[in-house]
mmCIF file of C-alpha atoms in Angstrom:
data_model
loop_
_atom_site.group_PDB
_atom_site.id
_atom_site.type_symbol
_atom_site.label_atom_id
_atom_site.label_comp_id
_atom_site.label_asym_id
_atom_site.label_seq_id
_atom_site.Cartn_x
_atom_site.Cartn_y
_atom_site.Cartn_z
ATOM 1 C CA MET A 1 131.085 87.395 103.794
ATOM 2 C CA SER A 2 129.582 89.979 101.460
ATOM 3 C CA LYS A 3 126.849 92.222 102.802
ATOM 4 C CA THR A 4 123.432 92.138 101.171
ATOM 5 C CA ARG A 5 122.723 95.454 99.505
ATOM 6 C CA PRO A 6 119.490 97.139 100.586
ATOM 7 C CA GLN A 7 116.683 97.201 98.053
ATOM 8 C CA TRP A 8 114.163 99.931 97.276
ATOM 9 C CA LEU A 9 111.251 98.630 95.185
ATOM 10 C CA GLY A 10 113.574 95.845 94.077
ATOM 11 C CA SER A 11 116.283 98.304 93.038
ATOM 12 C CA GLY A 12 119.589 99.352 94.519
ATOM 13 C CA ASP A 13 118.586 102.981 93.931
ATOM 14 C CA ARG A 14 117.631 104.577 97.262
ATOM 15 C CA PHE A 15 115.558 107.140 95.352
ATOM 16 C CA ALA A 16 113.424 104.460 93.672
ATOM 17 C CA ARG A 17 110.373 105.184 95.834
ATOM 18 C CA LEU A 18 110.708 108.913 95.276
ATOM 19 C CA LYS A 19 110.946 108.382 91.525
ATOM 20 C CA ARG A 20 107.797 106.265 91.671
ATOM 21 C CA ILE A 21 106.013 108.960 93.699
ATOM 22 C CA GLN A 22 106.942 111.563 91.094
ATOM 23 C CA THR A 23 104.972 109.600 88.482
ATOM 24 C CA LEU A 24 101.783 109.529 90.589
ATOM 25 C CA ASP A 25 98.794 111.860 90.863
ATOM 26 C CA PRO A 26 98.127 112.868 94.504
ATOM 27 C CA GLU A 27 94.414 113.285 93.816
ATOM 28 C CA VAL A 28 94.121 109.728 92.501
ATOM 29 C CA ASP A 29 97.105 107.776 93.831
ATOM 30 C CA TYR A 30 97.118 109.214 97.356
ATOM 31 C CA ARG A 31 97.095 105.805 99.033
ATOM 32 C CA GLU A 32 100.172 104.563 97.195
ATOM 33 C CA ILE A 33 101.947 107.889 97.688
ATOM 34 C CA THR A 34 101.270 107.756 101.427
ATOM 35 C CA GLU A 35 102.454 104.170 101.718
ATOM 36 C CA LEU A 36 105.679 104.949 99.833
ATOM 37 C CA PHE A 37 106.189 108.120 101.887
ATOM 38 C CA TYR A 38 105.924 106.253 105.189
ATOM 39 C CA THR A 39 108.235 103.518 103.962
ATOM 40 C CA ASP A 40 110.862 106.035 102.883
ATOM 41 C CA PHE A 41 110.687 107.845 106.240
ATOM 42 C CA GLN A 42 109.943 104.865 108.475
ATOM 43 C CA SER A 43 112.946 105.478 110.729
ATOM 44 C CA VAL A 44 111.360 108.647 112.154
ATOM 45 C CA MET A 45 107.674 107.698 111.991
ATOM 46 C CA VAL A 46 107.544 105.707 115.230
ATOM 47 C CA VAL A 47 107.511 109.097 116.958
ATOM 48 C CA GLN A 48 104.322 110.010 115.110
ATOM 49 C CA GLY A 49 102.575 106.874 116.331
ATOM 50 C CA VAL A 50 103.261 107.769 119.945
ATOM 51 C CA SER A 51 102.576 111.489 119.553
ATOM 52 C CA GLY A 52 99.244 110.702 117.901
ATOM 53 C CA PHE A 53 98.074 108.836 120.980
ATOM 54 C CA LEU A 54 99.363 111.543 123.307
ATOM 55 C CA PHE A 55 97.529 114.174 121.267
ATOM 56 C CA THR A 56 94.188 112.470 121.910
ATOM 57 C CA PHE A 57 95.020 112.189 125.615
ATOM 58 C CA ALA A 58 95.724 115.929 125.858
ATOM 59 C CA ALA A 59 92.280 117.027 124.665
ATOM 60 C CA PRO A 60 89.772 116.655 127.526
ATOM 61 C CA ARG A 61 86.797 115.881 125.289
ATOM 62 C CA MET A 62 88.684 112.946 123.827
ATOM 63 C CA SER A 63 90.454 111.875 127.002
ATOM 64 C CA ARG A 64 87.143 111.639 128.885
ATOM 65 C CA ILE A 65 85.822 109.212 126.279
ATOM 66 C CA LEU A 66 89.050 107.215 126.274
ATOM 67 C CA LYS A 67 89.094 107.069 130.065
ATOM 68 C CA ALA A 68 85.470 105.942 130.217
ATOM 69 C CA SER A 69 86.029 103.191 127.646
ATOM 70 C CA GLY A 70 88.975 101.792 129.614
ATOM 71 C CA GLN A 71 90.625 100.499 126.447
ATOM 72 C CA ALA A 72 93.573 102.886 126.264
ATOM 73 C CA GLU A 73 94.323 102.625 129.974
ATOM 74 C CA HIS A 74 93.661 98.972 130.805
ATOM 75 C CA HIS A 75 94.203 97.296 127.427
ATOM 76 C CA THR A 76 96.952 99.553 126.134
ATOM 77 C CA ALA A 77 98.808 96.964 124.057
ATOM 78 C CA LYS A 78 95.626 95.799 122.345
ATOM 79 C CA ARG A 79 94.536 99.356 121.605
ATOM 80 C CA PHE A 80 97.960 100.290 120.205
ATOM 81 C CA VAL A 81 98.287 97.171 118.063
ATOM 82 C CA ASP A 82 94.667 97.235 116.870
ATOM 83 C CA THR A 83 95.024 100.858 115.812
ATOM 84 C CA SER A 84 98.223 100.077 113.917
ATOM 85 C CA LEU A 85 96.703 97.057 112.188
ATOM 86 C CA LEU A 86 93.453 98.744 111.194
ATOM 87 C CA THR A 87 95.017 101.945 109.894
ATOM 88 C CA GLY A 88 97.718 99.853 108.229
ATOM 89 C CA ALA A 89 95.071 97.826 106.407
ATOM 90 C CA VAL A 90 93.505 101.012 105.062
ATOM 91 C CA MET A 91 96.901 102.269 103.908
ATOM 92 C CA SER A 92 97.848 98.966 102.289
ATOM 93 C CA HIS A 93 94.529 98.160 100.631
ATOM 94 C CA GLY A 94 92.658 101.451 100.357
ATOM 95 C CA LEU A 95 88.928 101.914 100.806
ATOM 96 C CA GLU A 96 87.798 99.784 97.905
ATOM 97 C CA PRO A 97 85.816 96.630 98.775
ATOM 98 C CA GLY A 98 88.082 94.261 100.635
ATOM 99 C CA GLU A 99 90.382 94.283 103.635
ATOM 100 C CA GLY A 100 90.869 98.054 103.783
ATOM 101 C CA ARG A 101 87.180 98.906 103.679
ATOM 102 C CA HIS A 102 86.453 96.189 106.233
ATOM 103 C CA ALA A 103 89.027 97.731 108.590
ATOM 104 C CA ALA A 104 87.530 101.205 108.115
ATOM 105 C CA ARG A 105 84.055 99.896 108.872
ATOM 106 C CA ARG A 106 85.317 98.312 112.084
ATOM 107 C CA VAL A 107 86.798 101.631 113.214
ATOM 108 C CA ASN A 108 83.639 103.489 112.195
ATOM 109 C CA ALA A 109 81.488 101.049 114.168
ATOM 110 C CA MET A 110 83.632 101.524 117.277
ATOM 111 C CA HIS A 111 83.438 105.300 116.954
ATOM 112 C CA ARG A 112 79.638 105.196 116.729
ATOM 113 C CA HIS A 113 79.491 103.946 120.315
ATOM 114 C CA TYR A 114 80.715 107.335 121.547
ATOM 115 C CA ASP A 115 79.609 110.948 121.255
ATOM 116 C CA ILE A 116 82.672 112.276 119.443
ATOM 117 C CA HIS A 117 82.680 115.999 118.713
ATOM 118 C CA PRO A 118 83.053 116.796 114.992
ATOM 119 C CA ASP A 119 86.059 119.030 115.679
ATOM 120 C CA ASP A 120 87.825 116.158 117.429
ATOM 121 C CA PHE A 121 87.515 114.007 114.318
ATOM 122 C CA ILE A 122 88.942 116.817 112.210
ATOM 123 C CA ALA A 123 91.740 117.549 114.675
ATOM 124 C CA VAL A 124 92.931 113.939 114.651
ATOM 125 C CA GLY A 125 92.592 113.843 110.875
ATOM 126 C CA CYS A 126 94.840 116.910 110.675
ATOM 127 C CA ASP A 127 97.292 115.860 113.377
ATOM 128 C CA VAL A 128 98.483 112.698 111.654
ATOM 129 C CA PRO A 129 99.509 114.203 108.287
ATOM 130 C CA ILE A 130 100.826 117.426 109.807
ATOM 131 C CA MET A 131 103.023 115.645 112.343
ATOM 132 C CA SER A 132 104.149 113.026 109.819
ATOM 133 C CA LEU A 133 105.190 115.645 107.290
ATOM 134 C CA GLU A 134 106.854 117.777 109.942
ATOM 135 C CA LEU A 135 108.887 114.837 111.248
ATOM 136 C CA ALA A 136 109.971 113.977 107.714
ATOM 137 C CA ASP A 137 110.867 117.618 107.050
ATOM 138 C CA ARG A 138 112.917 117.949 110.223
ATOM 139 C CA PHE A 139 114.528 114.536 110.552
ATOM 140 C CA GLY A 140 114.100 112.762 107.222
ATOM 141 C CA TRP A 141 116.967 111.811 104.946
ATOM 142 C CA ARG A 142 115.640 113.711 101.924
ATOM 143 C CA PRO A 143 113.301 116.644 101.210
ATOM 144 C CA VAL A 144 109.551 116.025 101.180
ATOM 145 C CA THR A 145 107.885 116.785 97.856
ATOM 146 C CA ASP A 146 104.687 118.724 97.216
ATOM 147 C CA THR A 147 103.205 115.558 95.705
ATOM 148 C CA GLU A 148 103.785 113.773 99.004
ATOM 149 C CA ARG A 149 102.264 116.629 101.006
ATOM 150 C CA ARG A 150 99.129 116.614 98.908
ATOM 151 C CA GLY A 151 98.882 112.838 98.738
ATOM 152 C CA VAL A 152 99.330 112.323 102.484
ATOM 153 C CA LEU A 153 96.718 114.955 103.357
ATOM 154 C CA THR A 154 94.259 113.494 100.857
ATOM 155 C CA HIS A 155 94.761 109.982 102.207
ATOM 156 C CA TYR A 156 93.983 111.031 105.763
ATOM 157 C CA ALA A 157 91.052 113.159 104.653
ATOM 158 C CA LYS A 158 89.526 110.075 103.020
ATOM 159 C CA GLU A 159 90.377 107.954 106.051
ATOM 160 C CA ALA A 160 88.791 110.411 108.486
ATOM 161 C CA ARG A 161 85.499 110.351 106.596
ATOM 162 C CA ALA A 162 85.587 106.550 106.422
ATOM 163 C CA PHE A 163 86.289 106.388 110.157
ATOM 164 C CA GLY A 164 83.197 108.443 110.957
ATOM 165 C CA SER A 165 83.941 112.149 110.549
ATOM 166 C CA HIS A 166 80.819 113.992 109.421
ATOM 167 C CA LYS A 167 82.851 116.990 108.299
ATOM 168 C CA PRO A 168 85.694 117.069 105.775
ATOM 169 C CA ILE A 169 89.307 117.701 106.673
ATOM 170 C CA PRO A 170 90.535 121.126 105.447
ATOM 171 C CA ASP A 171 91.501 120.986 101.802
ATOM 172 C CA THR A 172 95.076 122.270 102.008
ATOM 173 C CA ILE A 173 98.014 121.724 104.334
ATOM 174 C CA GLU A 174 97.915 125.420 105.243
ATOM 175 C CA GLU A 175 94.227 125.252 106.181
ATOM 176 C CA ALA A 176 94.726 121.986 108.044
ATOM 177 C CA ARG A 177 97.600 123.465 110.028
ATOM 178 C CA ALA A 178 95.559 126.571 110.871
ATOM 179 C CA PHE A 179 92.697 124.408 112.182
ATOM 180 C CA TRP A 180 95.101 122.160 114.092
ATOM 181 C CA GLU A 181 96.993 125.035 115.707
ATOM 182 C CA ASN A 182 93.749 126.716 116.756
ATOM 183 C CA TYR A 183 92.601 123.402 118.229
ATOM 184 C CA LEU A 184 95.841 123.131 120.205
ATOM 185 C CA ASP A 185 95.319 126.642 121.561
ATOM 186 C CA THR A 186 91.647 126.258 122.462
ATOM 187 C CA GLU A 187 90.980 122.600 123.266
ATOM 188 C CA LEU A 188 94.074 121.177 124.951
ATOM 189 C CA ALA A 189 94.024 121.476 128.727
ATOM 190 C CA PHE A 190 95.035 119.441 131.730
ATOM 191 C CA GLU A 191 92.582 117.090 133.386
ATOM 192 C CA PRO A 192 93.613 114.180 135.629
ATOM 193 C CA GLN A 193 92.635 111.489 133.129
ATOM 194 C CA ASN A 194 95.032 112.977 130.574
ATOM 195 C CA LYS A 195 98.003 112.026 132.733
ATOM 196 C CA GLU A 196 96.542 108.643 133.666
ATOM 197 C CA LEU A 197 96.154 107.709 130.003
ATOM 198 C CA ALA A 198 99.613 109.017 129.118
ATOM 199 C CA ASP A 199 101.180 107.111 132.010
ATOM 200 C CA ALA A 200 99.579 103.877 130.784
ATOM 201 C CA LEU A 201 100.962 104.423 127.284
ATOM 202 C CA LEU A 202 104.451 105.301 128.519
ATOM 203 C CA GLN A 203 104.505 102.206 130.732
ATOM 204 C CA PHE A 204 103.586 100.123 127.702
ATOM 205 C CA MET A 205 106.198 101.576 125.350
ATOM 206 C CA PRO A 206 109.252 99.678 126.724
ATOM 207 C CA THR A 207 107.390 96.415 126.066
ATOM 208 C CA LEU A 208 106.552 97.299 122.464
ATOM 209 C CA GLY A 209 109.335 95.207 121.008
ATOM 210 C CA ARG A 210 107.988 92.171 122.841
ATOM 211 C CA VAL A 211 104.388 92.510 121.603
ATOM 212 C CA SER A 212 103.556 89.633 119.275
#
């Protein structure tokens, strides 16, 4: 029996997505660039999904809110899946009227229930692209391009504002990393709820393949 050859954008060329990315403008086509980037590096991006949650648990200002809401600790599967679906809708459809904007408005409405510090919004908005790009750089099957770096950062900057951030994400990867690293140094600290939230997530992870 012959094996089915893998397809990349309908082609047998594994660099088809990269070639498409190279034709795009990161200031305009950031959503498509980000979607293609994640698809090309999907084998290592599951780590980013988990690390993103753990990052919010490690910052006491955020972990106190998450603990008080009870969602991350007592409804872990729902929180994980809802986050994936809503952010996925924004990535797939963008912020134009339709499914993507509707998803962003749902996230924004949920965020408005809580007193979220502006720096926490920015830190999360920086963490996702920085960690995604770093994982791709370290473990990906091909080099990451400057177009991808710019496009991914721009996508998450737009997403952060749509999700409720009152301040913009830093404009460059270098500035975003500087903010993020300073946040790690000054805002991350142990409090009991950090571990409780992390334990709930880690207990959920082995069941992830069974979530429907």
